[in-house]
Amino acid sequence: MTDLSDTKPDSRRSPVKLFALCGLILFAMAAFVALGIWQIERLSWKLDLIARVDQRIHAEPVAAPEGRNINPAEDEYLRVKATGTLDNSKETFVYTSTELGPGYWVMTPLMLADGNAILINRGFVPSEKRDPKTRAEGQLSGTVTITGLLRPTEPKGSLLQSNDPATGWWYSRDVAAITADKSVAKAEPYFIDADATPNPGGSPVGGLTRVVFPNSHLSYAITWFAMAIMMAGLLVVVIRSELRRR
């Protein structure tokens, strides 16, 4: 009589398959560890950036740079001041949504004494205040000094909508396009977000710059390291299972 136990198939994996499976698990584990370390490095960079920007926005204002390209890493959110005359006839309205609701940024060229210009985001107005006649008191004349935060240009438009100079619809503060549309010569390649100094009549409302840096790097790092631990556990399970089979 034939012993059926002798005909039981061998459930052990071949050495090649076992080696390939373990290699794949080790590769995934190494990749997850590398991603976790990268996120830790990004966390360190983000914390340093937040600290530097916080120092800039609370520092004493310095003269706005003229005649040079700015470096966003070093100049963005720098607290600056500039003196000149606002050309209210060349206002541009950029659609936005703020804590005060939907409306427009009022972008006005500040004409400097040397003939250069700096585009100023004077602040927010709701739709009913878009017409300058509804906020005549805030149309400053004569020499003024604007204090605020230096911001790099925002070319082309928002993520969802592109600027359309032909129809006058703007969705981002594209300095080059706005100053070209308004025939403003010698404009600096950045704009200034005016601070919360009240304007006569209350409009536009400045000081609404959102200085927010998403910082999820620690949670991402924990996730990647947890995945690496899971891969390590899977490797142990595979090896133990194979040892039992043998």
Coordinates of N, CA and C in Angstrom, one line a residue:
M1 N 0.9 -1.2 0.0 CA 0.0 0.0 0.0 C 0.9 1.2 0.0
T2 N 0.6 2.2 -0.9 CA 1.4 3.4 -1.0 C 1.1 4.4 0.2
D3 N 2.2 4.9 0.7 CA 2.1 5.9 1.8 C 1.9 7.3 1.2
L4 N 0.7 7.8 1.4 CA 0.3 9.1 0.8 C 1.2 10.2 1.2
S5 N 1.8 10.1 2.4 CA 2.7 11.2 2.9 C 3.9 11.4 2.1
D6 N 4.2 10.3 1.4 CA 5.4 10.4 0.5 C 5.2 11.1 -0.8
T7 N 3.8 11.3 -1.1 CA 3.5 12.0 -2.4 C 3.2 13.5 -2.1
K8 N 3.2 13.9 -0.9 CA 2.9 15.3 -0.5 C 3.9 16.3 -1.2
P9 N 3.4 17.3 -2.0 CA 4.3 18.2 -2.7 C 5.1 19.0 -1.7
D10 N 6.3 19.3 -2.2 CA 7.2 20.1 -1.4 C 6.8 21.6 -1.5
S11 N 6.4 22.1 -0.3 CA 5.9 23.5 -0.2 C 7.0 24.5 -0.1
R12 N 8.2 24.1 0.0 CA 9.3 25.0 0.1 C 9.6 25.8 -1.1
R13 N 9.9 27.1 -1.0 CA 10.2 28.0 -2.1 C 11.6 27.6 -2.6
S14 N 11.8 27.8 -3.9 CA 13.1 27.6 -4.5 C 14.0 28.7 -4.0
P15 N 15.3 28.4 -3.8 CA 16.3 29.4 -3.4 C 16.2 30.7 -4.2
V16 N 16.0 30.6 -5.5 CA 15.9 31.8 -6.3 C 14.7 32.6 -6.0
K17 N 13.6 32.0 -5.8 CA 12.3 32.7 -5.5 C 12.5 33.4 -4.1
L18 N 13.0 32.6 -3.2 CA 13.2 33.2 -1.8 C 14.1 34.4 -1.8
F19 N 15.2 34.2 -2.5 CA 16.2 35.3 -2.6 C 15.5 36.6 -3.3
A20 N 14.8 36.4 -4.3 CA 14.1 37.5 -5.0 C 13.1 38.2 -4.1
L21 N 12.3 37.4 -3.4 CA 11.3 37.9 -2.5 C 11.9 38.7 -1.4
C22 N 13.0 38.2 -0.8 CA 13.7 38.9 0.3 C 14.3 40.1 -0.2
G23 N 14.9 40.0 -1.4 CA 15.6 41.2 -2.0 C 14.6 42.3 -2.2
L24 N 13.4 42.0 -2.7 CA 12.4 43.0 -3.0 C 11.9 43.6 -1.7
I25 N 11.7 42.9 -0.6 CA 11.3 43.4 0.7 C 12.4 44.3 1.2
L26 N 13.7 43.9 1.1 CA 14.8 44.7 1.6 C 14.9 46.1 0.8
F27 N 14.7 46.0 -0.5 CA 14.7 47.2 -1.4 C 13.6 48.2 -0.9
A28 N 12.4 47.6 -0.7 CA 11.3 48.5 -0.3 C 11.6 49.1 1.1
M29 N 12.1 48.3 2.0 CA 12.5 48.8 3.3 C 13.5 49.9 3.2
A30 N 14.5 49.7 2.4 CA 15.6 50.8 2.3 C 15.0 52.0 1.7
A31 N 14.1 51.9 0.7 CA 13.4 53.0 0.0 C 12.6 53.8 1.1
F32 N 11.9 53.1 1.9 CA 11.0 53.8 2.9 C 11.9 54.5 3.9
V33 N 13.0 53.9 4.3 CA 13.9 54.6 5.3 C 14.5 55.8 4.6
A34 N 14.9 55.7 3.4 CA 15.5 56.9 2.7 C 14.5 58.0 2.6
L35 N 13.2 57.7 2.3 CA 12.2 58.7 2.2 C 11.9 59.4 3.6
G36 N 12.0 58.5 4.6 CA 11.8 59.1 6.0 C 13.0 60.1 6.3
I37 N 14.2 59.7 6.0 CA 15.3 60.5 6.3 C 15.2 61.8 5.5
W38 N 14.8 61.7 4.2 CA 14.6 62.9 3.4 C 13.6 63.9 4.0
Q39 N 12.5 63.3 4.6 CA 11.5 64.2 5.2 C 12.0 64.8 6.5
I40 N 12.9 64.1 7.2 CA 13.5 64.7 8.4 C 14.4 65.9 8.0
E41 N 15.1 65.8 6.9 CA 15.9 66.9 6.3 C 15.0 68.0 5.9
R42 N 13.9 67.7 5.2 CA 13.0 68.7 4.8 C 12.4 69.5 6.0
L43 N 12.1 68.7 7.1 CA 11.6 69.3 8.3 C 12.6 70.3 8.9
S44 N 13.9 70.0 8.9 CA 14.9 70.9 9.4 C 14.9 72.1 8.6
W45 N 14.9 72.0 7.2 CA 14.9 73.1 6.3 C 13.7 74.0 6.5
K46 N 12.5 73.4 6.7 CA 11.3 74.2 6.9 C 11.3 74.9 8.2
L47 N 11.7 74.3 9.2 CA 11.8 75.1 10.5 C 12.8 76.2 10.4
D48 N 13.9 76.0 9.7 CA 14.8 77.1 9.6 C 14.2 78.3 8.7
L49 N 13.5 77.9 7.7 CA 12.8 78.9 6.8 C 11.8 79.7 7.6
I50 N 11.0 79.0 8.4 CA 10.0 79.7 9.2 C 10.6 80.7 10.2
A51 N 11.7 80.2 10.8 CA 12.4 81.1 11.8 C 13.0 82.4 11.1
R52 N 13.5 82.2 9.9 CA 14.1 83.3 9.1 C 13.0 84.3 8.7
V53 N 11.9 83.7 8.2 CA 10.8 84.6 7.7 C 10.2 85.4 8.9
D54 N 10.0 84.7 10.0 CA 9.5 85.3 11.2 C 10.4 86.5 11.6
Q55 N 11.7 86.3 11.5 CA 12.6 87.4 11.9 C 12.5 88.5 10.9
R56 N 12.3 88.2 9.6 CA 12.2 89.3 8.6 C 10.9 90.2 8.8
I57 N 9.8 89.5 9.0 CA 8.6 90.3 9.0 C 8.4 91.1 10.3
H58 N 9.2 90.8 11.3 CA 9.2 91.6 12.5 C 10.4 92.6 12.7
A59 N 11.2 92.6 11.7 CA 12.4 93.5 11.7 C 12.0 94.9 11.3
E60 N 12.9 95.8 11.6 CA 12.7 97.2 11.2 C 12.7 97.3 9.7
P61 N 11.9 98.1 9.0 CA 11.9 98.1 7.6 C 13.1 98.7 7.0
V62 N 13.6 98.2 5.9 CA 14.8 98.7 5.2 C 14.3 99.2 3.8
A63 N 15.2 100.0 3.2 CA 14.8 100.5 1.9 C 14.6 99.4 0.9
A64 N 13.5 99.6 0.1 CA 13.2 98.6 -0.9 C 14.3 98.5 -1.9
P65 N 14.7 97.3 -2.3 CA 15.8 97.2 -3.3 C 15.4 97.8 -4.6
E66 N 16.4 98.4 -5.3 CA 16.2 99.0 -6.6 C 17.2 98.5 -7.6
G67 N 16.8 98.2 -8.8 CA 17.7 97.9 -9.9 C 18.4 96.6 -9.8
R68 N 17.8 95.6 -9.2 CA 18.4 94.3 -9.1 C 17.3 93.2 -9.0
N69 N 17.6 92.0 -9.5 CA 16.7 90.9 -9.4 C 16.7 90.4 -7.9
I70 N 15.6 90.1 -7.4 CA 15.6 89.6 -6.0 C 15.8 88.1 -6.0
N71 N 16.2 87.6 -4.8 CA 16.3 86.2 -4.5 C 15.2 85.8 -3.5
P72 N 14.2 85.1 -4.0 CA 13.1 84.8 -3.1 C 13.5 84.2 -1.8
A73 N 14.5 83.3 -1.8 CA 15.0 82.6 -0.6 C 15.5 83.6 0.4
E74 N 16.0 84.7 -0.1 CA 16.6 85.7 0.9 C 15.8 87.0 1.0
D75 N 15.0 87.3 0.0 CA 14.3 88.6 0.1 C 12.8 88.5 0.3
E76 N 12.1 87.3 0.1 CA 10.7 87.3 0.2 C 10.3 87.5 1.7
Y77 N 9.3 88.3 1.9 CA 8.7 88.7 3.2 C 9.7 89.7 3.9
L78 N 10.7 90.2 3.2 CA 11.5 91.2 3.8 C 10.7 92.5 4.1
R79 N 10.8 93.0 5.2 CA 10.0 94.2 5.6 C 10.7 95.4 5.0
V80 N 10.1 96.1 4.1 CA 10.7 97.2 3.4 C 9.8 98.5 3.4
K81 N 10.4 99.6 3.0 CA 9.6 100.8 2.8 C 10.1 101.5 1.5
A82 N 9.2 102.3 0.9 CA 9.6 103.0 -0.3 C 8.7 104.3 -0.3
T83 N 9.4 105.3 -0.8 CA 8.7 106.7 -0.9 C 8.6 107.1 -2.3
G84 N 7.4 107.6 -2.6 CA 7.1 108.1 -4.0 C 5.7 108.6 -4.1
T85 N 5.2 108.6 -5.3 CA 3.8 109.1 -5.6 C 3.0 108.0 -6.2
L86 N 1.8 107.7 -5.6 CA 1.0 106.7 -6.2 C 0.3 107.2 -7.4
D87 N 0.4 106.4 -8.5 CA -0.3 106.7 -9.8 C -1.7 106.0 -9.7
N88 N -2.7 106.6 -9.1 CA -4.0 106.0 -8.9 C -4.7 105.8 -10.2
S89 N -4.3 106.5 -11.3 CA -5.0 106.3 -12.6 C -4.6 104.9 -13.2
K90 N -3.6 104.3 -12.7 CA -3.2 103.0 -13.2 C -3.4 101.8 -12.3
E91 N -4.5 101.9 -11.5 CA -4.8 100.8 -10.6 C -5.2 99.5 -11.4
T92 N -4.8 98.4 -10.9 CA -5.2 97.1 -11.4 C -5.8 96.3 -10.3
F93 N -6.9 95.5 -10.6 CA -7.6 94.8 -9.6 C -7.4 93.3 -9.9
V94 N -6.9 92.6 -8.8 CA -6.6 91.2 -8.9 C -7.5 90.5 -8.0
Y95 N -8.3 89.6 -8.6 CA -9.3 88.8 -7.9 C -8.7 88.0 -6.8
T96 N -9.3 88.0 -5.6 CA -8.8 87.2 -4.5 C -9.9 86.8 -3.5
S97 N -9.6 85.9 -2.6 CA -10.5 85.6 -1.5 C -9.7 85.7 -0.2
T98 N -10.1 86.5 0.7 CA -9.4 86.7 1.9 C -10.3 86.4 3.1
E99 N -9.8 86.6 4.3 CA -10.5 86.5 5.5 C -11.7 87.4 5.6
L100 N -11.7 88.5 4.8 CA -12.7 89.5 4.7 C -13.8 89.1 3.6
G101 N -13.5 88.0 2.9 CA -14.4 87.6 1.8 C -13.8 87.8 0.5
P102 N -14.5 87.5 -0.6 CA -14.0 87.7 -2.0 C -14.0 89.1 -2.3
G103 N -13.1 89.4 -3.2 CA -12.9 90.8 -3.7 C -11.7 91.0 -4.5
Y104 N -11.0 92.1 -4.3 CA -9.8 92.4 -5.2 C -8.7 93.0 -4.4
W105 N -7.4 92.7 -4.8 CA -6.3 93.4 -4.4 C -6.2 94.6 -5.3
V106 N -5.9 95.8 -4.7 CA -5.7 97.0 -5.5 C -4.2 97.2 -5.7
M107 N -3.8 97.0 -6.9 CA -2.3 97.1 -7.3 C -2.1 98.5 -7.9
T108 N -1.2 99.3 -7.3 CA -1.0 100.6 -7.8 C 0.5 100.9 -7.9
P109 N 0.9 101.5 -9.0 CA 2.3 101.8 -9.2 C 2.7 103.0 -8.2
L110 N 3.9 102.8 -7.6 CA 4.5 103.9 -6.8 C 5.6 104.4 -7.6
M111 N 5.5 105.7 -8.0 CA 6.5 106.3 -8.9 C 7.6 106.9 -8.0
L112 N 8.8 106.4 -8.1 CA 9.9 106.9 -7.3 C 10.6 108.1 -7.9
A113 N 11.3 108.8 -7.1 CA 12.0 110.1 -7.5 C 12.9 109.9 -8.7
D114 N 13.6 108.7 -8.7 CA 14.6 108.5 -9.8 C 13.9 108.0 -11.1
G115 N 12.6 107.9 -11.2 CA 11.9 107.5 -12.4 C 11.6 106.0 -12.4
N116 N 12.1 105.2 -11.4 CA 11.7 103.8 -11.3 C 10.3 103.7 -10.7
A117 N 9.8 102.5 -10.7 CA 8.4 102.3 -10.1 C 8.4 101.0 -9.4
I118 N 7.6 100.9 -8.3 CA 7.4 99.7 -7.6 C 5.9 99.5 -7.5
L119 N 5.5 98.3 -7.9 CA 4.0 97.9 -7.8 C 3.7 97.7 -6.4
I120 N 2.6 98.4 -5.9 CA 2.2 98.2 -4.5 C 0.8 97.5 -4.4
N121 N 0.8 96.5 -3.6 CA -0.5 95.9 -3.3 C -1.0 96.7 -2.1
R122 N -1.9 97.7 -2.4 CA -2.4 98.6 -1.3 C -3.3 97.9 -0.4
G123 N -3.9 96.8 -0.8 CA -4.8 96.0 0.1 C -6.0 95.6 -0.6
F124 N -7.0 95.1 0.2 CA -8.2 94.5 -0.3 C -9.4 95.4 -0.3
V125 N -10.2 95.3 -1.3 CA -11.5 95.9 -1.4 C -12.5 94.9 -1.8
P126 N -13.7 95.0 -1.3 CA -14.8 94.1 -1.8 C -15.3 94.6 -3.2
S127 N -16.1 93.8 -3.8 CA -16.6 94.2 -5.2 C -17.2 95.6 -5.2
E128 N -18.0 95.9 -4.2 CA -18.7 97.2 -4.2 C -17.8 98.4 -4.0
K129 N -16.5 98.1 -3.6 CA -15.5 99.2 -3.5 C -14.5 99.2 -4.6
R130 N -14.7 98.4 -5.6 CA -13.8 98.4 -6.7 C -13.7 99.8 -7.4
D131 N -14.8 100.4 -7.6 CA -14.8 101.7 -8.3 C -14.1 102.8 -7.4
P132 N -13.1 103.4 -7.8 CA -12.3 104.4 -7.0 C -13.2 105.5 -6.4
K133 N -14.3 105.8 -7.1 CA -15.2 106.8 -6.6 C -15.8 106.5 -5.3
T134 N -15.9 105.2 -5.0 CA -16.6 104.7 -3.7 C -15.6 104.8 -2.5
R135 N -14.3 105.1 -2.8 CA -13.3 105.2 -1.8 C -12.3 106.3 -2.1
A136 N -12.9 107.5 -2.5 CA -12.1 108.6 -2.9 C -11.1 109.0 -1.8
E137 N -11.5 108.9 -0.5 CA -10.6 109.4 0.5 C -9.3 108.5 0.5
G138 N -9.4 107.3 0.1 CA -8.2 106.4 0.1 C -7.3 106.6 -1.1
Q139 N -7.7 107.4 -2.0 CA -6.8 107.7 -3.2 C -5.8 108.7 -2.9
L140 N -4.7 108.3 -2.2 CA -3.7 109.2 -1.7 C -3.0 109.9 -2.8
S141 N -2.7 111.2 -2.6 CA -2.0 112.0 -3.5 C -0.7 112.6 -2.8
G142 N 0.2 113.1 -3.6 CA 1.4 113.6 -3.1 C 2.4 112.5 -2.7
T143 N 3.4 112.9 -2.0 CA 4.5 112.0 -1.6 C 4.0 111.2 -0.4
V144 N 4.1 109.9 -0.6 CA 3.8 108.9 0.5 C 4.9 107.9 0.7
T145 N 4.9 107.4 1.9 CA 5.9 106.3 2.2 C 5.1 105.0 2.5
I146 N 5.4 104.0 1.8 CA 4.7 102.7 1.9 C 5.6 101.7 2.6
T147 N 5.1 101.1 3.7 CA 5.8 100.1 4.4 C 5.0 98.8 4.2
G148 N 5.8 97.7 4.0 CA 5.1 96.4 3.8 C 6.1 95.3 3.6
L149 N 5.6 94.2 3.1 CA 6.5 93.0 2.9 C 6.8 92.8 1.4
L150 N 8.0 92.6 1.1 CA 8.4 92.4 -0.3 C 8.0 91.0 -0.8
R151 N 7.4 90.9 -1.9 CA 6.8 89.7 -2.5 C 7.3 89.5 -3.9
P152 N 7.7 88.3 -4.3 CA 8.1 88.0 -5.7 C 6.9 88.0 -6.6
T153 N 7.1 88.3 -7.9 CA 6.0 88.3 -8.8 C 5.3 86.9 -8.9
E154 N 4.1 86.9 -9.3 CA 3.3 85.7 -9.5 C 2.8 85.6 -11.0
P155 N 3.7 85.0 -11.8 CA 3.4 85.1 -13.2 C 2.3 84.2 -13.7
K156 N 1.7 84.6 -14.7 CA 0.7 83.8 -15.5 C -0.7 83.8 -14.9
G157 N -0.9 83.5 -13.7 CA -2.2 83.4 -13.1 C -2.3 82.4 -12.0
S158 N -3.5 82.0 -11.6 CA -3.6 81.1 -10.5 C -3.6 79.7 -11.0
L159 N -3.7 78.7 -10.1 CA -3.7 77.3 -10.6 C -4.9 77.0 -11.5
L160 N -6.0 77.7 -11.2 CA -7.3 77.4 -12.0 C -7.6 78.3 -13.1
Q161 N -7.1 79.6 -13.0 CA -7.4 80.5 -14.1 C -6.2 81.4 -14.4
S162 N -6.1 81.6 -15.7 CA -5.0 82.4 -16.2 C -5.4 83.9 -16.3
N163 N -4.4 84.8 -16.1 CA -4.6 86.2 -16.3 C -5.0 86.5 -17.7
D164 N -5.9 87.5 -17.9 CA -6.4 87.9 -19.2 C -6.4 89.4 -19.3
P165 N -5.2 90.0 -19.6 CA -5.0 91.4 -19.6 C -6.0 92.1 -20.6
A166 N -6.4 91.4 -21.7 CA -7.2 92.0 -22.7 C -8.6 92.3 -22.2
T167 N -9.1 91.5 -21.2 CA -10.4 91.7 -20.6 C -10.3 92.4 -19.3
G168 N -9.1 92.5 -18.8 CA -8.9 93.1 -17.5 C -9.1 92.2 -16.3
W169 N -9.1 90.9 -16.5 CA -9.3 90.0 -15.4 C -7.9 89.4 -15.0
W170 N -7.6 89.6 -13.7 CA -6.3 89.2 -13.2 C -6.6 88.3 -12.0
Y171 N -5.8 87.2 -12.0 CA -5.9 86.2 -10.9 C -4.6 86.1 -10.1
S172 N -3.6 86.7 -10.5 CA -2.3 86.7 -9.8 C -1.6 88.0 -10.0
R173 N -0.7 88.3 -9.1 CA 0.0 89.6 -9.1 C 1.3 89.4 -10.0
D174 N 1.0 89.4 -11.3 CA 2.1 89.3 -12.3 C 2.7 90.6 -12.6
V175 N 3.8 91.0 -11.9 CA 4.3 92.3 -12.0 C 4.6 92.7 -13.5
A176 N 5.3 91.9 -14.2 CA 5.7 92.2 -15.6 C 4.5 92.5 -16.4
A177 N 3.5 91.6 -16.3 CA 2.3 91.7 -17.2 C 1.5 92.9 -16.8
I178 N 1.3 93.2 -15.5 CA 0.5 94.3 -15.0 C 1.2 95.6 -15.4
T179 N 2.5 95.8 -15.2 CA 3.1 97.0 -15.5 C 3.2 97.3 -17.0
A180 N 3.3 96.2 -17.8 CA 3.3 96.3 -19.2 C 1.9 96.8 -19.7
D181 N 0.9 96.2 -19.1 CA -0.5 96.5 -19.5 C -0.8 98.0 -19.1
K182 N -0.2 98.5 -18.1 CA -0.5 99.9 -17.6 C 0.6 100.9 -18.1
S183 N 1.5 100.4 -19.0 CA 2.6 101.2 -19.5 C 3.4 101.9 -18.4
V184 N 3.8 101.1 -17.5 CA 4.6 101.6 -16.4 C 6.1 101.2 -16.7
A185 N 6.9 102.1 -17.0 CA 8.3 101.9 -17.3 C 9.2 101.7 -16.1
K186 N 10.3 101.0 -16.2 CA 11.3 100.8 -15.2 C 10.7 100.3 -13.9
A187 N 9.8 99.3 -14.0 CA 9.2 98.7 -12.8 C 10.2 97.7 -12.2
E188 N 10.3 97.6 -10.8 CA 11.1 96.6 -10.2 C 10.4 95.3 -10.3
P189 N 11.1 94.2 -10.3 CA 10.6 92.8 -10.6 C 9.9 92.2 -9.3
Y190 N 9.3 93.0 -8.5 CA 8.6 92.5 -7.3 C 7.5 93.4 -7.0
F191 N 6.7 93.1 -6.0 CA 5.7 94.0 -5.5 C 5.8 94.1 -4.0
I192 N 5.1 95.1 -3.4 CA 5.1 95.2 -1.9 C 3.7 95.1 -1.4
D193 N 3.5 94.2 -0.5 CA 2.2 94.1 0.2 C 2.2 95.1 1.3
A194 N 1.3 96.1 1.2 CA 1.3 97.2 2.2 C 0.9 96.6 3.5
D195 N 1.4 97.2 4.6 CA 1.0 96.8 5.9 C -0.4 97.3 6.3
A196 N -0.7 97.1 7.6 CA -2.0 97.4 8.1 C -2.3 98.8 8.4
T197 N -1.3 99.7 8.1 CA -1.5 101.2 8.3 C -2.9 101.6 7.7
P198 N -3.8 102.1 8.4 CA -5.2 102.4 7.9 C -5.1 103.5 6.8
N199 N -5.8 103.3 5.7 CA -6.0 104.3 4.7 C -7.2 105.2 5.0
P200 N -7.2 106.4 4.6 CA -8.3 107.3 4.9 C -9.6 106.7 4.3
G201 N -10.6 106.7 5.1 CA -11.9 106.1 4.6 C -12.0 104.6 4.8
G202 N -10.8 104.0 5.2 CA -10.8 102.6 5.5 C -10.5 101.6 4.4
S203 N -10.4 102.1 3.2 CA -10.1 101.3 2.0 C -9.0 101.8 1.2
P204 N -8.2 101.0 0.6 CA -8.1 99.5 0.7 C -7.6 99.1 2.1
V205 N -7.9 97.8 2.5 CA -7.4 97.3 3.8 C -6.1 96.5 3.6
G206 N -5.1 97.0 4.1 CA -3.8 96.3 4.0 C -3.5 95.4 5.1
G207 N -2.3 94.8 5.1 CA -1.9 94.0 6.2 C -2.5 92.6 6.2
L208 N -3.0 92.1 5.1 CA -3.7 90.8 5.0 C -2.8 89.7 4.4
T209 N -1.5 90.0 4.4 CA -0.5 89.0 3.9 C -0.6 87.7 4.7
R210 N -0.8 86.6 4.1 CA -0.8 85.3 4.8 C 0.6 84.7 4.7
V211 N 1.2 84.6 5.9 CA 2.6 84.0 5.9 C 2.4 82.6 6.5
V212 N 2.1 81.7 5.7 CA 1.8 80.3 6.1 C 2.6 79.3 5.4
F213 N 3.3 78.5 6.1 CA 4.1 77.4 5.5 C 3.6 76.1 5.9
P214 N 3.0 75.3 5.1 CA 2.5 74.0 5.4 C 3.7 73.1 5.9
N215 N 3.5 72.5 7.0 CA 4.7 71.7 7.6 C 4.2 70.4 8.1
S216 N 4.1 69.4 7.1 CA 3.6 68.1 7.5 C 4.8 67.1 7.4
H217 N 6.0 67.6 7.3 CA 7.2 66.7 7.1 C 7.3 65.7 8.2
L218 N 7.1 66.0 9.5 CA 7.2 65.1 10.6 C 6.2 63.9 10.4
S219 N 5.0 64.2 10.1 CA 4.0 63.1 9.9 C 4.4 62.3 8.7
Y220 N 4.9 62.9 7.6 CA 5.3 62.1 6.5 C 6.5 61.2 6.9
A221 N 7.4 61.7 7.6 CA 8.6 60.9 8.1 C 8.1 59.7 8.9
I222 N 7.2 60.0 9.8 CA 6.7 58.9 10.7 C 6.0 57.8 9.8
T223 N 5.3 58.3 8.8 CA 4.6 57.3 7.9 C 5.6 56.4 7.2
W224 N 6.7 57.1 6.6 CA 7.7 56.3 5.9 C 8.4 55.3 6.8
F225 N 8.8 55.8 8.0 CA 9.5 54.9 8.9 C 8.6 53.7 9.3
A226 N 7.3 54.0 9.5 CA 6.4 52.9 9.9 C 6.3 51.9 8.8
M227 N 6.3 52.4 7.5 CA 6.3 51.5 6.4 C 7.5 50.6 6.3
A228 N 8.7 51.2 6.7 CA 9.9 50.4 6.7 C 9.9 49.4 7.8
I229 N 9.3 49.7 9.0 CA 9.1 48.7 10.0 C 8.2 47.6 9.6
M230 N 7.2 47.9 8.9 CA 6.3 46.9 8.4 C 7.0 46.0 7.4
M231 N 7.9 46.5 6.5 CA 8.6 45.7 5.6 C 9.6 44.8 6.4
A232 N 10.2 45.3 7.5 CA 11.1 44.5 8.3 C 10.3 43.3 8.9
G233 N 9.1 43.6 9.4 CA 8.2 42.6 10.0 C 7.8 41.5 8.9
L234 N 7.5 42.0 7.7 CA 7.2 41.1 6.6 C 8.4 40.2 6.3
L235 N 9.6 40.7 6.3 CA 10.8 39.9 6.0 C 11.0 38.8 7.1
V236 N 10.7 39.2 8.4 CA 10.8 38.2 9.4 C 9.8 37.1 9.2
V237 N 8.6 37.5 8.9 CA 7.5 36.5 8.6 C 7.9 35.5 7.5
V238 N 8.4 36.1 6.4 CA 8.8 35.2 5.3 C 9.9 34.2 5.7
I239 N 10.9 34.7 6.4 CA 12.0 33.8 6.7 C 11.5 32.7 7.7
R240 N 10.7 33.1 8.7 CA 10.3 32.1 9.7 C 9.4 31.1 9.0
S241 N 8.5 31.6 8.1 CA 7.6 30.7 7.4 C 8.4 29.6 6.6
E242 N 9.5 30.1 5.9 CA 10.3 29.2 5.1 C 11.1 28.2 6.0
L243 N 11.5 28.7 7.2 CA 12.2 27.8 8.1 C 11.3 26.7 8.6
R244 N 10.0 27.0 8.8 CA 9.0 26.0 9.3 C 8.8 25.0 8.2
R245 N 8.7 25.5 6.9 CA 8.5 24.6 5.8 C 9.6 23.6 5.6
R246 N 10.8 24.0 6.0 CA 12.0 23.2 5.8 C 12.2 22.2 6.9

